[in-house]
Amino acid sequence: MLLINNPSSFQNQDNSSSGIQVVSSIVIATVNTANYVNNINIGLYFQVLQSYGAGTQMCAFYNTTTSQWDNAGCSPAVYNLMFNRYECNCNHLTSFALIWLPPSSNSIDSQWDIQDTISIVVEVLSIACFIGV
């Protein structure tokens, strides 16, 4: 286990333009592959280091393939008022953090851009032409 308590140098590691911010320490968890167990469940506890106001807190891992924070395999972040922390579980080991999504984003994958809009318009026109409208 490795804990990066001051993640300021990792703030802009996500290559998306979604406004995602790391708001907690980063936890890096790994095991010796010789003793690796396929079914793993890790409990994670995060306190917010820097608040960005209204938005959604989400447990996520850094996906090195896409160079983005991803929440696949992690439960939603639940705030524990008694301990002033967010809690979640993930079913794999890697680098984890609590991330903040701006109010315009409900999830990491919900980024809607101009290409999505154009694609929908073209599909609607294509269906209309096929039907013969």
PDB file of C-alpha atoms in Angstrom:
ATOM      1  CA  MET A   1       0.000   0.000   0.000  1.00  0.00           C
ATOM      2  CA  LEU A   2       1.151   3.491  -0.798  1.00  0.00           C
ATOM      3  CA  LEU A   3      -0.570   6.700   0.287  1.00  0.00           C
ATOM      4  CA  ILE A   4      -0.084   9.969  -1.583  1.00  0.00           C
ATOM      5  CA  ASN A   5      -1.371  12.427   0.982  1.00  0.00           C
ATOM      6  CA  ASN A   6      -0.876  15.584  -1.100  1.00  0.00           C
ATOM      7  CA  PRO A   7      -2.153  14.771  -4.598  1.00  0.00           C
ATOM      8  CA  SER A   8      -1.650  18.289  -6.013  1.00  0.00           C
ATOM      9  CA  SER A   9       0.744  17.016  -8.691  1.00  0.00           C
ATOM     10  CA  PHE A  10      -1.945  14.533  -9.816  1.00  0.00           C
ATOM     11  CA  GLN A  11      -4.765  17.081 -10.161  1.00  0.00           C
ATOM     12  CA  ASN A  12      -4.562  17.301 -13.958  1.00  0.00           C
ATOM     13  CA  GLN A  13      -3.795  13.676 -14.780  1.00  0.00           C
ATOM     14  CA  ASP A  14      -7.230  13.003 -16.289  1.00  0.00           C
ATOM     15  CA  ASN A  15      -7.062  13.637 -20.049  1.00  0.00           C
ATOM     16  CA  SER A  16     -10.778  14.422 -20.321  1.00  0.00           C
ATOM     17  CA  SER A  17     -12.283  17.900 -20.255  1.00  0.00           C
ATOM     18  CA  SER A  18     -14.953  16.954 -17.722  1.00  0.00           C
ATOM     19  CA  GLY A  19     -13.712  19.106 -14.836  1.00  0.00           C
ATOM     20  CA  ILE A  20     -13.015  16.085 -12.620  1.00  0.00           C
ATOM     21  CA  GLN A  21     -10.872  16.934  -9.586  1.00  0.00           C
ATOM     22  CA  VAL A  22      -9.089  14.679  -7.090  1.00  0.00           C
ATOM     23  CA  VAL A  23     -10.315  15.780  -3.647  1.00  0.00           C
ATOM     24  CA  SER A  24      -8.666  13.179  -1.390  1.00  0.00           C
ATOM     25  CA  SER A  25      -5.423  11.383  -0.810  1.00  0.00           C
ATOM     26  CA  ILE A  26      -4.556   8.771  -3.432  1.00  0.00           C
ATOM     27  CA  VAL A  27      -4.324   5.161  -2.237  1.00  0.00           C
ATOM     28  CA  ILE A  28      -2.285   2.716  -4.308  1.00  0.00           C
ATOM     29  CA  ALA A  29      -3.038  -0.919  -3.444  1.00  0.00           C
ATOM     30  CA  THR A  30      -1.312  -3.956  -4.920  1.00  0.00           C
ATOM     31  CA  VAL A  31      -0.456  -7.530  -3.919  1.00  0.00           C
ATOM     32  CA  ASN A  32       2.260 -10.027  -4.684  1.00  0.00           C
ATOM     33  CA  THR A  33       1.032 -11.891  -7.777  1.00  0.00           C
ATOM     34  CA  ALA A  34       2.231 -15.220  -6.347  1.00  0.00           C
ATOM     35  CA  ASN A  35      -0.297 -14.890  -3.518  1.00  0.00           C
ATOM     36  CA  TYR A  36      -3.006 -13.115  -5.513  1.00  0.00           C
ATOM     37  CA  VAL A  37      -6.623 -14.097  -4.846  1.00  0.00           C
ATOM     38  CA  ASN A  38      -9.011 -13.569  -7.769  1.00  0.00           C
ATOM     39  CA  ASN A  39     -11.942 -12.368  -5.674  1.00  0.00           C
ATOM     40  CA  ILE A  40     -10.882  -9.278  -3.788  1.00  0.00           C
ATOM     41  CA  ASN A  41     -12.940  -6.574  -2.146  1.00  0.00           C
ATOM     42  CA  ILE A  42     -11.204  -3.543  -0.683  1.00  0.00           C
ATOM     43  CA  GLY A  43     -12.886  -1.029   1.619  1.00  0.00           C
ATOM     44  CA  LEU A  44     -11.767   2.558   1.068  1.00  0.00           C
ATOM     45  CA  TYR A  45     -12.226   5.554   3.349  1.00  0.00           C
ATOM     46  CA  PHE A  46     -11.583   9.086   2.105  1.00  0.00           C
ATOM     47  CA  GLN A  47     -11.734  12.517   3.684  1.00  0.00           C
ATOM     48  CA  VAL A  48     -12.107  15.538   1.422  1.00  0.00           C
ATOM     49  CA  LEU A  49      -8.865  17.548   1.355  1.00  0.00           C
ATOM     50  CA  GLN A  50     -10.135  20.317  -0.914  1.00  0.00           C
ATOM     51  CA  SER A  51     -13.769  21.173  -1.562  1.00  0.00           C
ATOM     52  CA  TYR A  52     -14.981  22.487  -4.912  1.00  0.00           C
ATOM     53  CA  GLY A  53     -18.556  23.263  -3.838  1.00  0.00           C
ATOM     54  CA  ALA A  54     -21.672  21.673  -5.286  1.00  0.00           C
ATOM     55  CA  GLY A  55     -21.091  18.494  -7.222  1.00  0.00           C
ATOM     56  CA  THR A  56     -20.865  14.743  -6.766  1.00  0.00           C
ATOM     57  CA  GLN A  57     -18.201  12.821  -4.846  1.00  0.00           C
ATOM     58  CA  MET A  58     -17.289   9.481  -6.420  1.00  0.00           C
ATOM     59  CA  CYS A  59     -14.822   6.708  -5.608  1.00  0.00           C
ATOM     60  CA  ALA A  60     -12.685   5.963  -8.636  1.00  0.00           C
ATOM     61  CA  PHE A  61      -9.474   4.377  -9.837  1.00  0.00           C
ATOM     62  CA  TYR A  62      -6.984   5.743 -12.334  1.00  0.00           C
ATOM     63  CA  ASN A  63      -7.331   3.744 -15.552  1.00  0.00           C
ATOM     64  CA  THR A  64      -3.864   3.730 -17.124  1.00  0.00           C
ATOM     65  CA  THR A  65      -5.262   2.471 -20.446  1.00  0.00           C
ATOM     66  CA  THR A  66      -7.537   5.486 -20.960  1.00  0.00           C
ATOM     67  CA  SER A  67      -5.582   7.947 -18.754  1.00  0.00           C
ATOM     68  CA  GLN A  68      -8.813   8.852 -16.972  1.00  0.00           C
ATOM     69  CA  TRP A  69     -10.418   8.336 -13.586  1.00  0.00           C
ATOM     70  CA  ASP A  70     -12.955   5.495 -13.819  1.00  0.00           C
ATOM     71  CA  ASN A  71     -15.523   4.148 -11.344  1.00  0.00           C
ATOM     72  CA  ALA A  72     -15.959   0.635 -12.815  1.00  0.00           C
ATOM     73  CA  GLY A  73     -15.865  -1.975 -10.056  1.00  0.00           C
ATOM     74  CA  CYS A  74     -16.323   0.593  -7.276  1.00  0.00           C
ATOM     75  CA  SER A  75     -19.469   1.189  -5.239  1.00  0.00           C
ATOM     76  CA  PRO A  76     -20.948   4.681  -4.950  1.00  0.00           C
ATOM     77  CA  ALA A  77     -19.320   6.901  -2.324  1.00  0.00           C
ATOM     78  CA  VAL A  78     -21.416   7.049   0.845  1.00  0.00           C
ATOM     79  CA  TYR A  79     -20.804   9.876   3.304  1.00  0.00           C
ATOM     80  CA  ASN A  80     -20.368   8.786   6.945  1.00  0.00           C
ATOM     81  CA  LEU A  81     -21.289  11.826   9.042  1.00  0.00           C
ATOM     82  CA  MET A  82     -19.959  10.338  12.298  1.00  0.00           C
ATOM     83  CA  PHE A  83     -16.428   9.916  10.892  1.00  0.00           C
ATOM     84  CA  ASN A  84     -16.584  12.828   8.399  1.00  0.00           C
ATOM     85  CA  ARG A  85     -15.499  10.612   5.508  1.00  0.00           C
ATOM     86  CA  TYR A  86     -16.681   8.971   2.321  1.00  0.00           C
ATOM     87  CA  GLU A  87     -16.728   5.172   2.202  1.00  0.00           C
ATOM     88  CA  CYS A  88     -16.830   2.766  -0.730  1.00  0.00           C
ATOM     89  CA  ASN A  89     -15.699  -0.673  -1.873  1.00  0.00           C
ATOM     90  CA  CYS A  90     -13.868  -1.724  -5.025  1.00  0.00           C
ATOM     91  CA  ASN A  91     -13.395  -5.224  -6.430  1.00  0.00           C
ATOM     92  CA  HIS A  92      -9.871  -4.779  -7.793  1.00  0.00           C
ATOM     93  CA  LEU A  93      -6.533  -3.269  -6.809  1.00  0.00           C
ATOM     94  CA  THR A  94      -4.941  -0.197  -8.375  1.00  0.00           C
ATOM     95  CA  SER A  95      -4.724   3.548  -7.591  1.00  0.00           C
ATOM     96  CA  PHE A  96      -7.844   4.925  -5.886  1.00  0.00           C
ATOM     97  CA  ALA A  97      -9.074   8.388  -4.946  1.00  0.00           C
ATOM     98  CA  LEU A  98     -12.225  10.283  -4.160  1.00  0.00           C
ATOM     99  CA  ILE A  99     -13.008  12.491  -7.133  1.00  0.00           C
ATOM    100  CA  TRP A 100     -15.346  15.438  -7.516  1.00  0.00           C
ATOM    101  CA  LEU A 101     -17.620  15.768 -10.531  1.00  0.00           C
ATOM    102  CA  PRO A 102     -19.070  19.187 -11.414  1.00  0.00           C
ATOM    103  CA  PRO A 103     -22.868  19.563 -11.111  1.00  0.00           C
ATOM    104  CA  SER A 104     -23.252  19.212 -14.901  1.00  0.00           C
ATOM    105  CA  SER A 105     -21.868  15.639 -14.727  1.00  0.00           C
ATOM    106  CA  ASN A 106     -23.874  12.844 -13.131  1.00  0.00           C
ATOM    107  CA  SER A 107     -21.237  10.235 -13.847  1.00  0.00           C
ATOM    108  CA  ILE A 108     -17.793   9.934 -15.337  1.00  0.00           C
ATOM    109  CA  ASP A 109     -19.171   8.612 -18.653  1.00  0.00           C
ATOM    110  CA  SER A 110     -21.937  11.196 -19.103  1.00  0.00           C
ATOM    111  CA  GLN A 111     -19.858  13.684 -21.072  1.00  0.00           C
ATOM    112  CA  TRP A 112     -21.952  14.914 -23.992  1.00  0.00           C
ATOM    113  CA  ASP A 113     -20.015  16.628 -26.745  1.00  0.00           C
ATOM    114  CA  ILE A 114     -20.678  17.960 -30.240  1.00  0.00           C
ATOM    115  CA  GLN A 115     -19.816  14.609 -31.841  1.00  0.00           C
ATOM    116  CA  ASP A 116     -22.581  12.921 -29.826  1.00  0.00           C
ATOM    117  CA  THR A 117     -25.096  15.561 -30.904  1.00  0.00           C
ATOM    118  CA  ILE A 118     -24.114  15.300 -34.580  1.00  0.00           C
ATOM    119  CA  SER A 119     -24.298  11.511 -34.390  1.00  0.00           C
ATOM    120  CA  ILE A 120     -27.866  11.629 -33.012  1.00  0.00           C
ATOM    121  CA  VAL A 121     -28.980  14.123 -35.687  1.00  0.00           C
ATOM    122  CA  VAL A 122     -27.493  11.984 -38.480  1.00  0.00           C
ATOM    123  CA  GLU A 123     -29.150   8.855 -37.083  1.00  0.00           C
ATOM    124  CA  VAL A 124     -32.556  10.576 -36.909  1.00  0.00           C
ATOM    125  CA  LEU A 125     -32.190  11.841 -40.501  1.00  0.00           C
ATOM    126  CA  SER A 126     -31.114   8.396 -41.630  1.00  0.00           C
ATOM    127  CA  ILE A 127     -34.157   6.751 -40.043  1.00  0.00           C
ATOM    128  CA  ALA A 128     -36.457   9.423 -41.504  1.00  0.00           C
ATOM    129  CA  CYS A 129     -35.030   8.799 -44.994  1.00  0.00           C
ATOM    130  CA  PHE A 130     -35.376   5.045 -44.552  1.00  0.00           C
ATOM    131  CA  ILE A 131     -39.027   5.369 -43.544  1.00  0.00           C
ATOM    132  CA  GLY A 132     -39.615   7.751 -46.461  1.00  0.00           C
ATOM    133  CA  VAL A 133     -40.793  10.798 -44.592  1.00  0.00           C
TER     134      VAL A 133
END
